[in-house]
Each structure stands twice: as C-alpha cells, then as structure tokens.
Amino acid sequence: MSKAHHHAHDHEACAHGHPPTDALTFAEARCAERRLKLTPIRREVLEHLAGSPAPVGAYDLIERMERAKGRRPAPITVYRALEFLLEAGLAHRIESRNAYVACAHRHEHSDLVLFMICDACGCVSEAPAAKVQADLDLIAAAANFKPTTKVVEIFGRCAHCA
C-alpha cells in the first residue's frame, strides 16, 4: 500500500486542487464544446482518477474498477480511455510515478503544467506554468532543440504535511 493510504489527514484540500465532481463537470463541458464522446468507460476511469488523492497507475485503476463493478476491464480498454483523457486535457500523466491524475483546470493540452508532488502523502496539485514554459522554449530554441514532451514535477511537502 502506498504512503497515501496510511496518512490520516483529509487529502481533499491538496488532492488535485479541486473536488472530484469538478473534474467530471469540466469533462462533460469540454466534451460537449469540442464534440468529444465521454463514453461510460472513459467516465468511469475519470471518476476513479478524480476520486484519488494521489496519482493512480493503469493497473491500479483496473483493480479499483474490478472492485467497484465486479468486472475486470481489459488493460487495452483502460489505456485507450487514459489516452483519450490525456488528449482531451481531462487528465495528466505524472511521469515520475507512471500514473495519472484528473484535471479540472481550463488549460490547453499543450500548456505546460507544474506538478507539486508531496513526498509524505503522495498527493499532487497542479499550477499553470506559462513563465516556465516561455523560459524552457527560449532555452530549447537557443540549443536548437525541439522538445516533444515538457513536464515539470516538483517534490516536497504539501500544506497538510509540511
């Protein structure tokens, strides 16, 4: 079991910076506005991500979905749902954890997001990083480098664990 499950305080304040229902409301609105289909499996994956205070790996998602519904989804089904959520800007991949979090912030998929990951409880919060993105773009251009992925993860202590 991860450290997040052993921590006693309420994670809601640091969970992902928003309550789980915000992620679902945002997802419905974004899908409607962009004519994307939020299928039942995509919604279910998003609900599990939004309900977790810490990033969730794909196989942990499969286990949670099996416990919740009594059926085990195929890994490819979950990975396809995750891919859709990432491309639609409804979830993020935490690279260092090889895990995912829901997103309810109105930013574009291409926008750089800074992730703050608590070493003690594992919760993740996100913040826009336009200035960091501009600096990274300048640094990369000066080196004649074309990044394909830009991820900024900062590790430390959340407000509850500090």
PDB file of C-alpha atoms in Angstrom:
ATOM      1  CA  MET A   1       0.000   0.000   0.000  1.00  0.00           C
ATOM      2  CA  SER A   2       1.269   3.490  -0.787  1.00  0.00           C
ATOM      3  CA  LYS A   3       2.058   6.097   1.816  1.00  0.00           C
ATOM      4  CA  ALA A   4      -1.049   7.978   0.712  1.00  0.00           C
ATOM      5  CA  HIS A   5      -3.278   5.262   2.148  1.00  0.00           C
ATOM      6  CA  HIS A   6      -1.581   5.449   5.553  1.00  0.00           C
ATOM      7  CA  HIS A   7      -1.914   9.189   6.011  1.00  0.00           C
ATOM      8  CA  ALA A   8      -4.650  10.264   8.414  1.00  0.00           C
ATOM      9  CA  HIS A   9      -5.432  13.823   7.328  1.00  0.00           C
ATOM     10  CA  ASP A  10      -8.086  14.857   4.842  1.00  0.00           C
ATOM     11  CA  HIS A  11      -6.485  14.931   1.397  1.00  0.00           C
ATOM     12  CA  GLU A  12      -9.305  16.848  -0.239  1.00  0.00           C
ATOM     13  CA  ALA A  13      -7.556  20.208   0.149  1.00  0.00           C
ATOM     14  CA  CYS A  14      -4.473  19.023  -1.691  1.00  0.00           C
ATOM     15  CA  ALA A  15      -5.937  16.178  -3.748  1.00  0.00           C
ATOM     16  CA  HIS A  16      -5.613  17.765  -7.169  1.00  0.00           C
ATOM     17  CA  GLY A  17      -6.563  21.263  -6.157  1.00  0.00           C
ATOM     18  CA  HIS A  18     -10.266  20.559  -6.780  1.00  0.00           C
ATOM     19  CA  PRO A  19     -13.042  18.259  -5.573  1.00  0.00           C
ATOM     20  CA  PRO A  20     -13.717  15.172  -7.740  1.00  0.00           C
ATOM     21  CA  THR A  21     -17.063  16.439  -9.061  1.00  0.00           C
ATOM     22  CA  ASP A  22     -15.291  19.435 -10.646  1.00  0.00           C
ATOM     23  CA  ALA A  23     -13.294  17.114 -12.895  1.00  0.00           C
ATOM     24  CA  LEU A  24     -16.482  15.412 -14.103  1.00  0.00           C
ATOM     25  CA  THR A  25     -18.343  18.687 -14.631  1.00  0.00           C
ATOM     26  CA  PHE A  26     -15.366  20.065 -16.541  1.00  0.00           C
ATOM     27  CA  ALA A  27     -15.095  16.863 -18.606  1.00  0.00           C
ATOM     28  CA  GLU A  28     -18.750  16.988 -19.610  1.00  0.00           C
ATOM     29  CA  ALA A  29     -18.488  20.656 -20.606  1.00  0.00           C
ATOM     30  CA  ARG A  30     -15.218  20.196 -22.534  1.00  0.00           C
ATOM     31  CA  CYS A  31     -16.510  17.123 -24.370  1.00  0.00           C
ATOM     32  CA  ALA A  32     -19.735  18.920 -25.313  1.00  0.00           C
ATOM     33  CA  GLU A  33     -17.873  22.023 -26.507  1.00  0.00           C
ATOM     34  CA  ARG A  34     -15.359  20.007 -28.550  1.00  0.00           C
ATOM     35  CA  ARG A  35     -17.824  17.352 -29.732  1.00  0.00           C
ATOM     36  CA  LEU A  36     -15.921  14.571 -27.990  1.00  0.00           C
ATOM     37  CA  LYS A  37     -17.624  11.474 -26.654  1.00  0.00           C
ATOM     38  CA  LEU A  38     -17.265  10.806 -22.930  1.00  0.00           C
ATOM     39  CA  THR A  39     -18.144   7.120 -23.085  1.00  0.00           C
ATOM     40  CA  PRO A  40     -19.117   5.189 -19.938  1.00  0.00           C
ATOM     41  CA  ILE A  41     -15.640   3.614 -19.669  1.00  0.00           C
ATOM     42  CA  ARG A  42     -13.914   6.992 -20.105  1.00  0.00           C
ATOM     43  CA  ARG A  43     -16.193   8.481 -17.448  1.00  0.00           C
ATOM     44  CA  GLU A  44     -15.512   5.565 -15.099  1.00  0.00           C
ATOM     45  CA  VAL A  45     -11.734   5.937 -15.484  1.00  0.00           C
ATOM     46  CA  LEU A  46     -12.019   9.693 -14.885  1.00  0.00           C
ATOM     47  CA  GLU A  47     -14.188   9.135 -11.793  1.00  0.00           C
ATOM     48  CA  HIS A  48     -11.540   6.857 -10.299  1.00  0.00           C
ATOM     49  CA  LEU A  49      -8.781   9.360 -11.067  1.00  0.00           C
ATOM     50  CA  ALA A  50     -10.798  12.253  -9.670  1.00  0.00           C
ATOM     51  CA  GLY A  51     -11.616  10.324  -6.515  1.00  0.00           C
ATOM     52  CA  SER A  52      -7.992   9.598  -5.668  1.00  0.00           C
ATOM     53  CA  PRO A  53      -5.780  11.962  -3.650  1.00  0.00           C
ATOM     54  CA  ALA A  54      -2.657  10.532  -5.298  1.00  0.00           C
ATOM     55  CA  PRO A  55      -1.779   9.598  -8.896  1.00  0.00           C
ATOM     56  CA  VAL A  56      -3.167   6.231  -9.999  1.00  0.00           C
ATOM     57  CA  GLY A  57      -1.362   3.738 -12.236  1.00  0.00           C
ATOM     58  CA  ALA A  58      -3.202   1.927 -15.012  1.00  0.00           C
ATOM     59  CA  TYR A  59      -3.155  -1.467 -13.306  1.00  0.00           C
ATOM     60  CA  ASP A  60      -4.275   0.077 -10.010  1.00  0.00           C
ATOM     61  CA  LEU A  61      -7.169   1.605 -11.984  1.00  0.00           C
ATOM     62  CA  ILE A  62      -8.058  -1.834 -13.324  1.00  0.00           C
ATOM     63  CA  GLU A  63      -8.089  -3.241  -9.757  1.00  0.00           C
ATOM     64  CA  ARG A  64     -10.264  -0.364  -8.499  1.00  0.00           C
ATOM     65  CA  MET A  65     -12.686  -0.768 -11.375  1.00  0.00           C
ATOM     66  CA  GLU A  66     -12.945  -4.508 -10.731  1.00  0.00           C
ATOM     67  CA  ARG A  67     -13.658  -3.915  -7.023  1.00  0.00           C
ATOM     68  CA  ALA A  68     -16.262  -1.249  -7.813  1.00  0.00           C
ATOM     69  CA  LYS A  69     -18.149  -3.069 -10.577  1.00  0.00           C
ATOM     70  CA  GLY A  70     -17.250  -6.714 -10.142  1.00  0.00           C
ATOM     71  CA  ARG A  71     -15.808  -6.922 -13.639  1.00  0.00           C
ATOM     72  CA  ARG A  72     -12.205  -6.600 -14.742  1.00  0.00           C
ATOM     73  CA  PRO A  73     -11.686  -4.322 -17.752  1.00  0.00           C
ATOM     74  CA  ALA A  74      -9.037  -5.280 -20.297  1.00  0.00           C
ATOM     75  CA  PRO A  75      -5.816  -3.262 -19.930  1.00  0.00           C
ATOM     76  CA  ILE A  76      -6.101  -2.001 -23.528  1.00  0.00           C
ATOM     77  CA  THR A  77      -9.546  -0.586 -22.714  1.00  0.00           C
ATOM     78  CA  VAL A  78      -8.183   1.358 -19.745  1.00  0.00           C
ATOM     79  CA  TYR A  79      -5.131   2.565 -21.696  1.00  0.00           C
ATOM     80  CA  ARG A  80      -7.365   3.785 -24.536  1.00  0.00           C
ATOM     81  CA  ALA A  81      -9.573   5.642 -22.065  1.00  0.00           C
ATOM     82  CA  LEU A  82      -6.484   7.210 -20.464  1.00  0.00           C
ATOM     83  CA  GLU A  83      -5.160   8.217 -23.892  1.00  0.00           C
ATOM     84  CA  PHE A  84      -8.477   9.914 -24.685  1.00  0.00           C
ATOM     85  CA  LEU A  85      -8.500  11.734 -21.324  1.00  0.00           C
ATOM     86  CA  LEU A  86      -4.910  12.926 -21.825  1.00  0.00           C
ATOM     87  CA  GLU A  87      -5.539  14.164 -25.368  1.00  0.00           C
ATOM     88  CA  ALA A  88      -8.747  15.909 -24.316  1.00  0.00           C
ATOM     89  CA  GLY A  89      -6.923  17.694 -21.476  1.00  0.00           C
ATOM     90  CA  LEU A  90      -9.013  15.921 -18.838  1.00  0.00           C
ATOM     91  CA  ALA A  91      -6.137  14.081 -17.163  1.00  0.00           C
ATOM     92  CA  HIS A  92      -2.374  14.328 -16.780  1.00  0.00           C
ATOM     93  CA  ARG A  93       0.348  11.716 -16.629  1.00  0.00           C
ATOM     94  CA  ILE A  94       2.746  12.076 -13.729  1.00  0.00           C
ATOM     95  CA  GLU A  95       5.899  10.886 -15.462  1.00  0.00           C
ATOM     96  CA  SER A  96       7.927  10.094 -12.344  1.00  0.00           C
ATOM     97  CA  ARG A  97       5.147   7.883 -10.985  1.00  0.00           C
ATOM     98  CA  ASN A  98       3.958   6.407 -14.305  1.00  0.00           C
ATOM     99  CA  ALA A  99       0.494   7.301 -13.029  1.00  0.00           C
ATOM    100  CA  TYR A 100      -2.401   9.634 -13.806  1.00  0.00           C
ATOM    101  CA  VAL A 101      -4.458  12.398 -12.183  1.00  0.00           C
ATOM    102  CA  ALA A 102      -7.705  14.049 -13.223  1.00  0.00           C
ATOM    103  CA  CYS A 103      -7.669  17.678 -14.346  1.00  0.00           C
ATOM    104  CA  ALA A 104     -10.439  20.221 -13.963  1.00  0.00           C
ATOM    105  CA  HIS A 105      -8.409  23.303 -14.869  1.00  0.00           C
ATOM    106  CA  ARG A 106      -9.196  25.150 -18.064  1.00  0.00           C
ATOM    107  CA  HIS A 107      -5.899  24.987 -19.868  1.00  0.00           C
ATOM    108  CA  GLU A 108      -4.951  23.538 -23.201  1.00  0.00           C
ATOM    109  CA  HIS A 109      -3.353  20.118 -23.623  1.00  0.00           C
ATOM    110  CA  SER A 110      -0.183  21.812 -24.922  1.00  0.00           C
ATOM    111  CA  ASP A 111       0.127  24.176 -21.926  1.00  0.00           C
ATOM    112  CA  LEU A 112       2.923  23.389 -19.518  1.00  0.00           C
ATOM    113  CA  VAL A 113       1.646  22.448 -16.092  1.00  0.00           C
ATOM    114  CA  LEU A 114       3.796  22.337 -12.995  1.00  0.00           C
ATOM    115  CA  PHE A 115       3.042  19.395 -10.704  1.00  0.00           C
ATOM    116  CA  MET A 116       3.775  19.616  -6.989  1.00  0.00           C
ATOM    117  CA  ILE A 117       4.025  16.127  -5.516  1.00  0.00           C
ATOM    118  CA  CYS A 118       4.044  15.568  -1.754  1.00  0.00           C
ATOM    119  CA  ASP A 119       6.797  13.186  -0.628  1.00  0.00           C
ATOM    120  CA  ALA A 120       4.825  12.319   2.513  1.00  0.00           C
ATOM    121  CA  CYS A 121       1.252  11.628   1.376  1.00  0.00           C
ATOM    122  CA  GLY A 122       1.665  11.420  -2.401  1.00  0.00           C
ATOM    123  CA  CYS A 123      -0.981  13.987  -3.279  1.00  0.00           C
ATOM    124  CA  VAL A 124      -0.488  16.046  -6.414  1.00  0.00           C
ATOM    125  CA  SER A 125      -1.519  19.614  -7.102  1.00  0.00           C
ATOM    126  CA  GLU A 126      -1.025  21.480 -10.335  1.00  0.00           C
ATOM    127  CA  ALA A 127      -0.306  25.065 -11.251  1.00  0.00           C
ATOM    128  CA  PRO A 128      -0.117  26.865 -14.580  1.00  0.00           C
ATOM    129  CA  ALA A 129       3.456  27.462 -15.689  1.00  0.00           C
ATOM    130  CA  ALA A 130       3.330  29.946 -18.586  1.00  0.00           C
ATOM    131  CA  LYS A 131       6.518  31.744 -17.475  1.00  0.00           C
ATOM    132  CA  VAL A 132       8.365  28.453 -17.055  1.00  0.00           C
ATOM    133  CA  GLN A 133       7.095  27.353 -20.475  1.00  0.00           C
ATOM    134  CA  ALA A 134       8.386  30.565 -22.068  1.00  0.00           C
ATOM    135  CA  ASP A 135      11.795  30.112 -20.412  1.00  0.00           C
ATOM    136  CA  LEU A 136      12.004  26.467 -21.496  1.00  0.00           C
ATOM    137  CA  ASP A 137      11.040  27.430 -25.062  1.00  0.00           C
ATOM    138  CA  LEU A 138      13.867  30.014 -25.148  1.00  0.00           C
ATOM    139  CA  ILE A 139      16.407  27.585 -23.676  1.00  0.00           C
ATOM    140  CA  ALA A 140      15.423  24.849 -26.125  1.00  0.00           C
ATOM    141  CA  ALA A 141      15.463  27.237 -29.124  1.00  0.00           C
ATOM    142  CA  ALA A 142      18.928  28.530 -28.143  1.00  0.00           C
ATOM    143  CA  ALA A 143      20.165  24.928 -28.128  1.00  0.00           C
ATOM    144  CA  ASN A 144      18.368  24.209 -31.426  1.00  0.00           C
ATOM    145  CA  PHE A 145      16.389  21.539 -29.560  1.00  0.00           C
ATOM    146  CA  LYS A 146      12.748  20.680 -30.262  1.00  0.00           C
ATOM    147  CA  PRO A 147      11.109  19.151 -27.192  1.00  0.00           C
ATOM    148  CA  THR A 148       8.340  16.631 -27.682  1.00  0.00           C
ATOM    149  CA  THR A 149       7.352  16.476 -24.022  1.00  0.00           C
ATOM    150  CA  LYS A 150       7.630  19.128 -21.343  1.00  0.00           C
ATOM    151  CA  VAL A 151       6.969  18.052 -17.780  1.00  0.00           C
ATOM    152  CA  VAL A 152       7.846  19.883 -14.592  1.00  0.00           C
ATOM    153  CA  GLU A 153       7.475  17.957 -11.347  1.00  0.00           C
ATOM    154  CA  ILE A 154       8.488  19.413  -8.011  1.00  0.00           C
ATOM    155  CA  PHE A 155       8.746  17.220  -4.940  1.00  0.00           C
ATOM    156  CA  GLY A 156       8.298  18.460  -1.390  1.00  0.00           C
ATOM    157  CA  ARG A 157       5.633  18.698   1.274  1.00  0.00           C
ATOM    158  CA  CYS A 158       2.002  19.755   0.823  1.00  0.00           C
ATOM    159  CA  ALA A 159       0.385  22.181   3.261  1.00  0.00           C
ATOM    160  CA  HIS A 160      -1.014  19.311   5.346  1.00  0.00           C
ATOM    161  CA  CYS A 161       2.316  17.501   5.679  1.00  0.00           C
ATOM    162  CA  ALA A 162       4.672  20.483   5.998  1.00  0.00           C
TER     163      ALA A 162
END
